[in-house]
Amino acid sequence: MPADSQPTLRQRRIEQRTPSDETISGGETDASKRDEVVWGKTPGGEVFRVPTTHDVLTLFHPGYPKSHIDLFNLALLGLQLVLFFTLSRNASKIFFLFYFAFWRAAYDFGLGWVLTKQSKRKWIVREVQRLGWLDEKRRPDVRQWIKHQLAGKMGKDYSFDELPLEYNTWLLFRQLVDIILLNDFLAYCMFAFSCFRVPGGLSGTLHLMRWIGGIALIAFNLWVKTEAHNVVKDYGWYWGDVFFQRGALVFDGVFELAPHPMYSVGYAGYYGLSLIVGSYAVLFVSLAAHAAQFGFLVCFENPHIERTYGQRKPLAHRSPIQPRSSRKASDDSTASQSHSRNASLSSAASTEASTPAATEGETATESDAPITETDTETEHEDGAPGSHRPKRYSVLPVGSVSLKDTFHKTPPRRQIVSHHDLFHRYFRQDTLLLHNIDLLRASDFQLVLVLFYAATLTLLPTGSLTLHFCHALAWCLFHSVGLGLLLRAQSQGKFLVRHYLKHYHYPQHDRGQGAVHEAFQNWKTIYNLSMCMTYVSSACLAWRTYSIPQQWTVGNELLRHTLGVLMIGLHIWSSLEVYEVLGLFGWYYGDFFIEDFPSNLEYTGIYRYLNNPEVISGAAFFGLALISGSKLVFALAVIRHLSQWWFLSKVENPHMRKLYGDSIRSDAGFVKVIKKVAQKNARLLESRAGRHAPEIRRVAREVKGTFDKVYEETAEVVEEFIAKSRPRINEVMEETKVLLQQSRERLVISRVANDISSYDANKYRLSIVSGANGALRFHLGEPIRIRWRAPNHHSRKDWIGIYRVGANASTLVTKTSSLGSWVPVHDDEWDGDIPLELQRPKRGKDDLSEFEEGEVVFKGSVLPWRTGRYEARYHHDGRYNVMSVDGPFEIFVEKPSQLDFPSVRSSLMHIVPLCLDSDPSLVPQSTKADASPEDGRDPDDFRFWSERQAKRISLAIEQAFDVELTPEVVVADANITALANRILVSKELLSE
């Protein structure tokens, strides 16, 4: 069954079972469902009744009429069967390999591209409107044909003329999806059958196990897809929410089994068929197709979810919280419950929805060029990557610092705790493995040095395998057992904090916070060093025991390497998912040290499906054992797994019970689904057993304990193999996009129009509207208004760009990039940076003027963010032909008259609101003339919608005060007084 789709998208439905998706089974149940009413809503606000739809299986049901599109689809499917039986085996392999690649590309790249444009710009609907396919006046024949194709497949409650354009477009889009999915599925099967062989050298038992395992995986695949369709229905199956809204996100049924079940475990059939046909070619093609499906998930469906259902969260938002109450140990709580260390706890694991990605941008910046902005980065909150971020709270600004008596003296007031400032108090670009490494930081330099020595010793010919094994084993035991004992002592008696209080001096009124801070900072350094050395020493041992196979296709060499690489990848994926939920706070066991953070136990992300996903960290070690084929590496993997289990049971779980008591759950989502299925099948068996039912119940009770033990001990291992598979593609794509943008800035090909002789440049004119001071001077971040005039027959693709004076020697053709500082003359006729080719608006009969006039506004991301002298250029027809130039005008930044606190603060009160687009919800209250104070918020606090606004402030501070502050520092302060004090401190240090 086709219909590969992403779970979260497939989880949008009305909470009650709706009749909008009827199967072919008929009966009284279907008749009763038809009485229910389901309502949909278009993006324009039109509400309509959603009619009954039929799933894809009706294509093969003789009782349903077939449209022309259905017949075409059946013909394509039949052609595949004919070719499979007529072509030779070798020709069939080659043909169906490329044929499957074509349909897989049409699905993952074609549908992904089209759906992305529909999600962002409603492109499909707009194209149907532009082409007039459903317009009775413009294309009546096409409309009638489409109506006939759709009406024949729908129920009696369907009315083509009464339903909105979006719904009919979705039905038409479904026909294309059915063609792609069904042909993709059949092409894969034909390719697999073409590669069928019976592997030699295997016993009959292994062949039987191979077939049983393959059939089981295929059956499981079909069950997952069937259950998923029962949950999401056709609305989610065919991405209905890209066209119209009909419900909310829900998570139940098979979607509690694993992350993205339609994309993870929903492809188990690929590997089941690979087992049956016994072909490496089918296995690797399956892996490639599965990877492409994850690319579809990462590039389209997840961003669509964020755009449609995500909630924007401002950076540096300070909302007051109360410190965590004193924790009491719960000795009576459930003893052997498995759980997450900090599933969605802490600053880096809040349950806030992920921030939607920023809109697409134009170009990157150059150091010596006008600074503009791109929208390539995603908006995120500080502390950890991903969707679970530290919450922000309100707190005092940075403390007073003396600079020759010029610093601001903050009046005493009640401190209010906030996650934002509390998080930045304990985390400062901490090293995580080798991320955020800084060789000028002593701890990082030592880390790199130790890793270098460990790797160098491995490459030397001296040293026995026993020595390398003992070295890896020592680090493995130190990381799990040694640090585990240290953490347990910290949990039970604050051992580390007491150590620092005993041996080191702290300020008199510190109240022990200095000791907590120093203990936690040193713990983070030791833990990261131990983790790095555990990985490196194990990899070095595997390297010393590894030998390159002479013949990859003989024996199980290729299979071992493939499975080993997959297990290492699984380890990386699960670690990223754990970090996405826990963030830096949970990753470094912050709740063992810091009591200020509130404790809220919630299961989100990967913890929704697993209680202890950290167990999967042993997957990489077993993968190394498979690749190396060494018993020593396998023994190390087993010991490492057992030591991790000890750490969870003796250190982490008792501490979690101490924090949360009875609120810890017993079963994860995966276990719940398995138990539900088992109970359902048990009731079905009991109903059919008749008089043997009591005996069956007795046997079931006797073995129940065994089943529970099997669930607890093996479910986590199995579920981790089907864990959420999101490779770290986002980061690679972002970095690649930035590199491409930078290369485009260095080389601009000036495209010129061929019809330029038909236009008189003297009839074009630009006029820059004076700024607030009455001159052509604009403060950095101040909107720039430009009036234009052009002949009536001017191109609708004309655009205006801002360039630094002198950047272009010619006044006829522009030869440098605008770096994003451009706007179309007719902005409503462009889709981002692509003109829509709309028809020119008709002029009124009374409009006899020769010219057309208008005004464009440069603001926000399209403004230059470097001071200097600029000019505006009017360009023709989307090309670089210059029709008019106006300028120069100046962009400046206000600099303080003298370097003291009042002057610096006054300058910042002007700079910061402009960098925040003068958004009332973001700018400091102190900059508003009639603002009423907010409870618990410092008047100088400000917030951000995205990090690029912090980059603007950072750049403005550099130009105004000659002080460099990174955007991370600006986000951490997010307060005018704090920034003013920091600037004064920096100036003092720089002047010494």
Coordinates of C-alpha atoms in Angstrom, one line a residue, residues 16 100 115 194 268 322 357 390 414 461 495 523 533 551 657 687 692 739 848 911 966:
Q16 CA -14.2 12.2 16.7
F100 CA 11.9 3.3 -9.5
L115 CA 4.0 21.0 -1.6
S194 CA 14.0 -9.0 -10.7
A268 CA 10.1 -2.0 7.4
Q322 CA 9.0 31.0 41.2
A357 CA 11.6 29.0 10.4
P390 CA 14.9 27.4 27.6
R414 CA 13.1 42.6 44.5
P461 CA 53.1 0.6 15.6
F495 CA 29.3 16.4 47.6
W523 CA 31.7 19.1 36.3
M533 CA 37.7 10.0 25.5
Q551 CA 36.7 -9.7 -0.9
R657 CA 12.2 9.5 41.9
S687 CA -13.9 -14.8 22.3
H692 CA -11.1 -23.4 26.4
L739 CA 28.4 29.4 1.0
L848 CA -5.4 59.4 -19.6
I911 CA 19.3 52.3 18.3
T966 CA 28.4 38.9 19.5

